[in-house]
Amino acid sequence: MRQYLRWGLAMLSLGAAGIHFAVMSDHFNLTWYHGSFFAATAWLQLAWAVAIVVRPSRRLLLAGIIGNLVVAEIWLVSRTIGIPFGPDSGIAEPVAFADVLCTILEIGIVLGSLALLRPRFLDRPVRSATALPGVAGVGVLVAALATLSLTPAFASGHSHGAAGHSHGATDGAAAAAGHTHTHGTGAAGAQPPAAVAPHPFDPALPIDLSGVPGVSPEQQARAENLLAATVMRLPQWSDPAYDTAHGFFSIGDGVTGVEHYINLDFMADNTILDPDKPESLVFDTRVSPKRLVAAMYMATPGTTLSSVPDIGGPLTQWHIHNNLCFTAQGRVAGLTKADGSCAGNLQKGPLTPMIHVWIDKAHPCGQFAALEGIGGGQILPGETVACDHVHSG
């Protein structure tokens, strides 16, 4: 029975290592020591999983107990009182499914290792026909849950923004955070659903946004010109390393499936809707290497949804983020409470209007949708697409 338990513990350790590997790059975006901690933890858990099967020993079991308890304790501190050092010292982080799952796996390793250290009841013979399916079931369950925890729907709570930036970074994180998007409400925030042109978009073909009711020729021309200019010139920012060298930084939301890079200098100037000076870049992290898929242009500070420039009428839709909470360093750290306020030392970001321009493929809710598939619209004249106005992930 001891052998089968060791195999099961190896499965748990592999699952925890896989989660740590998956979120490692986002933590390197936060600070080098955050990333290094996750990298070291992942490699140690991977090595332990192999060793507990190949060369089990009492020392190895003790190392697994101590190491996983330390990691679990660090997680508990980070989610209750906050890590006492670093860019977000003393600020509790939000709890995410991946975090909880990883901690459960680590506690399972601790309990299983303790059982192996006192193996009286483990000396009983067990039929392989019974034990092997159980071990295989553990492996399948761990793999399935780990994979599920890293999908955008569940990973969005795993929030890590850019570190080392002052309050000015909060504006950028508020504008670039893709975790939750809510259209403004009330007179100032009322926006009609964005419309989808009936002609499928193809970046390799001439752009045609005609056929949308309520769009004037001038509005159509402005929308087509903005889309064409973005398709042509935004690819100069396709390399994240080049972007970083030119003032962009990631807010660390790549685990959601999209990753936003923002540029504080471009946000502070008076230039808008310019692919040579995009306030924010959007990368698809579901592919490797990550691929530039959109610009997210922001209005000048002080602009509201009621005063944004009209680009394409119903074709284009500005939006805001009004339910996100940030640390003083500009990290997305949670959502507002029911009364609209933020917990603890967190603060709401400014309601800077913004608009996406997607360049890589046709989107079901239009090339100016807030996120892929998000934002009201229509696919044929008079036919409305029932797209959500609130998204997470």
Coordinates of C-alpha atoms in Angstrom, one line a residue:
M1 CA 0.0 0.0 0.0
R2 CA 2.9 2.3 0.7
Q3 CA 4.0 2.2 -2.9
Y4 CA 0.6 3.2 -4.2
L5 CA 0.4 6.0 -1.7
R6 CA 3.7 7.3 -2.9
W7 CA 2.5 7.3 -6.4
G8 CA -0.6 9.2 -5.3
L9 CA 1.6 11.8 -3.6
A10 CA 3.6 12.2 -6.7
M11 CA 0.4 13.0 -8.6
L12 CA -0.4 15.7 -6.1
S13 CA 3.1 17.2 -6.2
L14 CA 3.0 17.2 -10.1
G15 CA -0.3 19.0 -10.0
A16 CA 1.0 21.7 -7.6
A17 CA 4.2 22.1 -9.7
G18 CA 2.1 22.5 -12.9
I19 CA 0.1 25.3 -11.4
H20 CA 3.2 27.1 -10.2
F21 CA 4.9 26.7 -13.6
A22 CA 1.7 28.1 -15.3
V23 CA 1.6 31.3 -13.2
M24 CA 5.4 31.8 -12.9
S25 CA 5.7 34.3 -15.8
D26 CA 3.0 36.5 -14.4
H27 CA 4.9 36.6 -11.1
F28 CA 8.1 37.5 -12.8
N29 CA 6.2 40.5 -14.3
L30 CA 5.4 41.5 -10.7
T31 CA 9.0 41.3 -9.3
W32 CA 12.0 39.0 -10.0
Y33 CA 11.8 37.5 -6.5
H34 CA 8.1 36.7 -6.8
G35 CA 8.9 34.9 -10.1
S36 CA 12.0 33.2 -8.6
F37 CA 10.0 31.9 -5.7
F38 CA 7.4 30.3 -8.0
A39 CA 10.0 28.9 -10.2
A40 CA 11.9 27.3 -7.3
T41 CA 8.8 26.0 -5.8
A42 CA 7.6 24.4 -9.1
W43 CA 11.0 22.7 -9.8
L44 CA 11.3 21.4 -6.2
Q45 CA 7.8 20.0 -6.3
L46 CA 8.5 18.4 -9.7
A47 CA 11.8 16.9 -8.4
W48 CA 10.1 15.6 -5.2
A49 CA 7.4 13.9 -7.3
V50 CA 10.0 12.0 -9.2
A51 CA 12.1 11.2 -6.1
I52 CA 9.3 9.9 -4.0
V53 CA 8.7 7.2 -6.6
V54 CA 12.3 6.4 -7.6
R55 CA 14.2 6.9 -4.3
P56 CA 11.8 7.2 -1.4
S57 CA 13.4 7.9 2.0
R58 CA 12.5 9.3 5.4
R59 CA 14.5 12.5 4.7
L60 CA 12.6 13.0 1.5
L61 CA 9.2 12.7 3.3
L62 CA 10.3 15.2 5.9
A63 CA 11.5 17.6 3.2
G64 CA 8.1 17.2 1.5
I65 CA 6.3 18.0 4.8
I66 CA 8.4 21.0 5.7
G67 CA 8.6 22.4 2.2
N68 CA 4.9 22.2 1.4
L69 CA 3.9 23.5 4.9
V70 CA 6.1 26.6 4.3
V71 CA 4.5 27.2 0.9
A72 CA 1.0 26.8 2.2
E73 CA 1.8 29.1 5.1
I74 CA 3.1 31.8 2.8
W75 CA -0.1 31.5 0.8
L76 CA -2.2 31.8 3.9
V77 CA -0.3 34.9 5.0
S78 CA -0.6 36.5 1.6
R79 CA -4.3 36.0 1.5
T80 CA -5.0 37.2 5.1
I81 CA -2.6 39.9 6.2
G82 CA -0.4 40.3 3.2
I83 CA 3.3 39.6 2.6
P84 CA 5.3 42.0 4.9
F85 CA 7.6 43.1 2.1
G86 CA 7.6 44.0 -1.6
P87 CA 5.5 46.4 -3.7
D88 CA 2.2 45.5 -2.0
S89 CA 3.5 45.0 1.6
G90 CA 0.8 44.3 4.1
I91 CA -2.0 44.1 1.5
A92 CA -4.0 40.9 1.4
E93 CA -4.4 39.4 -2.1
P94 CA -7.7 38.0 -3.4
V95 CA -8.3 34.2 -3.2
A96 CA -8.5 32.3 -6.5
F97 CA -9.4 28.8 -7.4
A98 CA -5.9 27.9 -8.6
D99 CA -4.5 29.2 -5.3
V100 CA -6.9 27.2 -3.2
L101 CA -6.4 24.0 -5.3
C102 CA -2.6 24.3 -5.1
T103 CA -2.8 24.6 -1.3
I104 CA -5.1 21.6 -1.0
L105 CA -2.7 19.6 -3.0
E106 CA 0.2 20.7 -0.8
I107 CA -1.8 19.8 2.4
G108 CA -2.5 16.4 0.9
I109 CA 1.2 15.8 0.4
V110 CA 1.8 16.7 4.0
L111 CA -0.8 14.4 5.3
G112 CA 0.2 11.5 3.0
S113 CA 3.8 11.9 4.0
L114 CA 3.0 11.9 7.7
A115 CA 1.1 8.6 7.1
L116 CA 4.2 7.1 5.4
L117 CA 6.3 8.1 8.4
R118 CA 4.0 6.0 10.6
P119 CA 3.1 3.2 8.2
R120 CA 1.5 0.6 10.6
F121 CA -1.8 0.5 8.7
L122 CA 0.0 0.8 5.4
D123 CA 1.7 -2.6 5.8
R124 CA -1.5 -4.4 4.9
P125 CA -1.4 -6.0 1.4
V126 CA -3.6 -4.3 -1.3
R127 CA -4.6 -5.9 -4.5
S128 CA -3.1 -4.0 -7.5
A129 CA -6.4 -4.4 -9.3
T130 CA -7.9 -2.2 -6.7
A131 CA -5.1 0.2 -6.0
L132 CA -4.0 1.0 -9.6
P133 CA -7.4 2.4 -10.7
G134 CA -7.4 4.5 -7.5
V135 CA -4.0 6.0 -8.3
A136 CA -5.0 6.6 -11.9
G137 CA -8.2 8.3 -10.7
V138 CA -6.2 10.6 -8.5
G139 CA -4.0 11.5 -11.4
V140 CA -6.9 12.2 -13.7
L141 CA -8.7 14.3 -11.1
V142 CA -5.6 16.3 -10.3
A143 CA -4.9 17.0 -13.9
A144 CA -8.5 18.0 -14.6
L145 CA -8.8 20.3 -11.7
A146 CA -5.4 21.9 -12.4
T147 CA -6.3 22.5 -16.0
L148 CA -9.7 23.9 -15.0
S149 CA -8.1 26.3 -12.5
L150 CA -6.0 27.8 -15.2
T151 CA -8.7 28.5 -17.7
P152 CA -9.7 32.2 -18.0
A153 CA -13.1 31.7 -16.2
F154 CA -11.4 30.5 -13.0
A155 CA -7.9 32.2 -13.3
S156 CA -9.2 35.7 -13.5
G157 CA -9.1 36.0 -9.7
H158 CA -5.4 35.4 -9.7
S159 CA -4.6 39.0 -9.9
H160 CA -1.1 40.4 -10.2
G161 CA -0.4 43.8 -11.6
A162 CA 2.8 45.7 -12.3
A163 CA 5.0 46.4 -9.4
G164 CA 7.1 49.4 -8.5
H165 CA 4.9 52.1 -10.0
S166 CA 3.4 55.0 -8.2
H167 CA -0.2 56.2 -8.1
G168 CA 0.1 57.1 -11.8
A169 CA 0.1 53.4 -12.6
T170 CA -3.3 53.0 -11.1
D171 CA -4.8 54.9 -14.1
G172 CA -3.2 52.4 -16.4
A173 CA -4.2 49.4 -14.5
A174 CA -7.7 50.6 -14.2
A175 CA -7.9 51.1 -18.0
A176 CA -6.0 48.0 -19.0
A177 CA -7.3 45.4 -16.6
G178 CA -9.3 42.8 -18.5
H179 CA -10.7 41.0 -15.4
T180 CA -14.1 42.7 -15.2
H181 CA -15.7 45.2 -17.5
T182 CA -18.9 47.1 -16.8
H183 CA -20.5 49.7 -19.0
G184 CA -21.2 52.9 -17.2
T185 CA -24.8 53.5 -16.1
G186 CA -26.8 56.7 -15.8
A187 CA -26.9 59.6 -18.1
A188 CA -23.1 60.0 -18.3
G189 CA -22.5 56.3 -18.8
A190 CA -25.3 55.2 -21.1
Q191 CA -23.9 53.8 -24.3
P192 CA -25.8 52.0 -27.0
P193 CA -24.8 48.5 -28.0
A194 CA -21.9 48.4 -30.4
A195 CA -22.8 47.2 -33.9
V196 CA -21.2 44.5 -36.0
A197 CA -20.8 45.1 -39.7
P198 CA -22.4 42.4 -41.8
H199 CA -19.2 41.9 -43.9
P200 CA -16.7 39.6 -42.1
F201 CA -13.5 41.3 -41.2
D202 CA -10.3 40.0 -42.7
P203 CA -7.1 42.0 -42.0
A204 CA -5.7 40.9 -45.4
L205 CA -8.7 42.3 -47.3
P206 CA -10.0 45.9 -47.8
I207 CA -12.0 46.9 -44.8
D208 CA -15.8 47.3 -45.3
L209 CA -17.9 48.4 -42.3
S210 CA -20.9 49.3 -44.3
G211 CA -24.4 48.0 -43.9
V212 CA -25.0 49.1 -40.2
P213 CA -28.2 51.1 -39.6
G214 CA -27.7 54.5 -38.0
V215 CA -24.1 54.9 -39.2
S216 CA -23.4 57.9 -41.3
P217 CA -20.9 57.8 -44.2
E218 CA -18.6 60.0 -42.1
Q219 CA -18.8 57.7 -39.1
Q220 CA -18.2 54.6 -41.2
A221 CA -15.1 56.3 -42.8
R222 CA -13.7 57.3 -39.4
A223 CA -14.2 53.7 -38.0
E224 CA -12.6 52.2 -41.2
N225 CA -9.7 54.6 -41.1
L226 CA -9.0 53.8 -37.4
L227 CA -9.2 50.1 -38.0
A228 CA -7.0 50.3 -41.1
A229 CA -4.4 52.4 -39.4
T230 CA -4.3 50.1 -36.4
V231 CA -4.0 47.0 -38.6
M232 CA -1.2 48.5 -40.5
R233 CA 0.9 50.2 -37.8
L234 CA 0.2 48.4 -34.5
P235 CA 2.3 45.3 -35.4
Q236 CA 5.4 47.5 -34.7
W237 CA 4.6 46.6 -31.0
S238 CA 4.4 42.9 -31.5
D239 CA 7.5 42.0 -29.5
P240 CA 7.0 42.3 -25.7
A241 CA 10.7 42.8 -25.1
Y242 CA 10.7 45.7 -27.5
D243 CA 7.6 47.1 -25.9
T244 CA 9.2 46.9 -22.4
A245 CA 12.3 48.8 -23.7
H246 CA 10.0 51.5 -25.0
G247 CA 8.1 52.2 -21.8
F248 CA 5.4 49.6 -21.7
F249 CA 4.9 47.2 -18.8
S250 CA 2.6 44.3 -18.2
I251 CA -0.1 44.5 -15.5
G252 CA 0.4 40.8 -15.0
D253 CA -3.0 39.5 -16.1
G254 CA -1.7 37.0 -18.7
V255 CA -3.1 34.0 -16.8
T256 CA -6.6 35.2 -17.8
G257 CA -5.9 34.5 -21.5
V258 CA -5.2 38.1 -22.4
E259 CA -2.4 40.3 -21.1
H260 CA -2.4 44.1 -21.1
Y261 CA 0.7 46.2 -21.4
I262 CA 0.4 49.9 -20.7
N263 CA 2.6 53.0 -21.3
L264 CA 2.3 55.8 -18.8
D265 CA 3.9 58.4 -21.1
F266 CA 1.4 57.7 -23.9
M267 CA -1.4 57.9 -21.4
A268 CA -0.3 61.3 -20.2
D269 CA 0.1 63.0 -23.6
N270 CA -2.8 64.5 -25.5
T271 CA -2.6 62.1 -28.4
I272 CA -5.4 59.5 -28.7
L273 CA -6.3 56.8 -31.2
D274 CA -2.8 56.7 -32.5
P275 CA -1.2 53.2 -33.2
D276 CA 2.2 54.8 -33.0
K277 CA 1.4 55.8 -29.4
P278 CA -1.1 53.3 -28.1
E279 CA -1.9 53.7 -24.5
S280 CA -2.3 49.9 -24.0
L281 CA -1.5 46.7 -26.0
V282 CA -3.4 43.5 -25.7
F283 CA -1.7 40.1 -26.1
D284 CA -3.2 36.7 -26.5
T285 CA -1.4 34.4 -24.0
R286 CA -3.3 31.3 -25.0
V287 CA -0.6 30.8 -27.7
S288 CA 3.1 30.6 -27.5
P289 CA 4.7 33.0 -28.0
K290 CA 2.0 35.4 -27.0
R291 CA 0.5 37.3 -29.9
L292 CA -0.5 40.9 -30.2
V293 CA -4.2 41.0 -31.0
A294 CA -5.4 44.5 -30.2
A295 CA -4.8 48.1 -29.2
M296 CA -6.7 49.6 -26.3
Y297 CA -6.8 53.3 -26.9
M298 CA -7.6 55.6 -23.9
A299 CA -9.1 59.0 -23.8
T300 CA -7.2 61.9 -22.3
P301 CA -7.5 62.2 -18.5
G302 CA -10.7 63.9 -17.4
T303 CA -12.7 62.7 -20.4
T304 CA -16.0 61.0 -19.5
L305 CA -18.3 58.7 -21.4
S306 CA -20.5 61.6 -22.2
S307 CA -17.7 63.7 -23.7
V308 CA -15.7 61.0 -25.7
P309 CA -15.2 61.8 -29.4
D310 CA -17.7 60.1 -31.8
I311 CA -15.7 57.8 -34.0
G312 CA -18.1 55.4 -35.8
G313 CA -21.5 56.0 -34.1
P314 CA -23.0 52.6 -33.4
L315 CA -20.0 50.8 -34.8
T316 CA -17.7 51.9 -32.0
Q317 CA -18.3 51.8 -28.3
W318 CA -16.2 53.4 -25.5
H319 CA -16.3 51.7 -22.2
I320 CA -15.1 52.2 -18.6
H321 CA -14.0 50.0 -15.7
N322 CA -15.9 51.1 -12.6
N323 CA -15.9 48.1 -10.3
L324 CA -12.2 47.2 -9.9
C325 CA -10.1 47.8 -6.8
F326 CA -6.3 48.6 -6.9
T327 CA -3.4 48.7 -4.6
A328 CA -1.4 51.9 -4.4
Q329 CA 1.1 50.4 -6.8
G330 CA -1.6 49.9 -9.5
R331 CA -2.3 46.2 -9.1
V332 CA -5.7 44.9 -9.7
A333 CA -6.5 43.3 -6.3
G334 CA -10.3 42.7 -6.3
L335 CA -13.8 44.0 -7.1
T336 CA -15.8 46.6 -5.3
K337 CA -18.2 45.6 -2.6
A338 CA -22.0 45.8 -2.9
D339 CA -21.9 49.5 -1.9
G340 CA -19.4 50.3 -4.6
S341 CA -16.4 50.8 -2.3
C342 CA -13.2 48.9 -2.0
A343 CA -12.0 46.9 1.0
G344 CA -9.1 47.9 3.2
N345 CA -6.4 50.0 1.6
L346 CA -7.5 49.3 -1.9
Q347 CA -8.8 52.1 -4.1
K348 CA -11.0 52.5 -7.2
G349 CA -9.2 53.7 -10.3
P350 CA -10.3 56.7 -12.4
L351 CA -13.0 56.1 -15.0
T352 CA -10.9 56.7 -18.1
P353 CA -12.9 55.8 -21.2
M354 CA -11.2 53.4 -23.5
I355 CA -11.9 51.5 -26.8
H356 CA -10.4 48.3 -28.2
V357 CA -9.4 47.8 -31.8
W358 CA -8.9 44.2 -32.7
I359 CA -6.6 43.5 -35.6
D360 CA -6.0 39.7 -35.9
K361 CA -9.4 38.3 -36.8
A362 CA -13.1 38.9 -37.0
H363 CA -14.8 39.2 -33.6
P364 CA -18.4 38.2 -33.0
C365 CA -19.2 41.5 -31.4
G366 CA -17.2 43.7 -33.7
Q367 CA -13.6 44.9 -34.1
F368 CA -14.2 47.5 -31.3
A369 CA -15.6 45.1 -28.7
A370 CA -14.4 45.3 -25.1
L371 CA -13.1 41.8 -25.2
E372 CA -13.5 39.0 -27.7
G373 CA -17.2 38.2 -27.9
I374 CA -18.1 40.9 -25.4
G375 CA -20.2 43.9 -26.2
G376 CA -23.7 44.3 -27.6
G377 CA -24.0 44.3 -31.4
Q378 CA -25.7 43.0 -34.5
I379 CA -24.5 40.6 -37.2
L380 CA -27.1 41.6 -39.9
P381 CA -29.1 44.8 -40.2
G382 CA -31.8 44.7 -37.6
E383 CA -30.5 41.5 -36.0
T384 CA -29.0 42.0 -32.5
V385 CA -26.3 39.9 -31.0
A386 CA -27.0 39.1 -27.4
C387 CA -23.5 39.8 -26.1
D388 CA -22.9 40.3 -22.4
H389 CA -22.2 43.7 -21.1
V390 CA -20.3 42.4 -18.1
H391 CA -17.4 40.1 -18.4
S392 CA -14.8 38.6 -16.2
G393 CA -11.6 37.0 -17.4

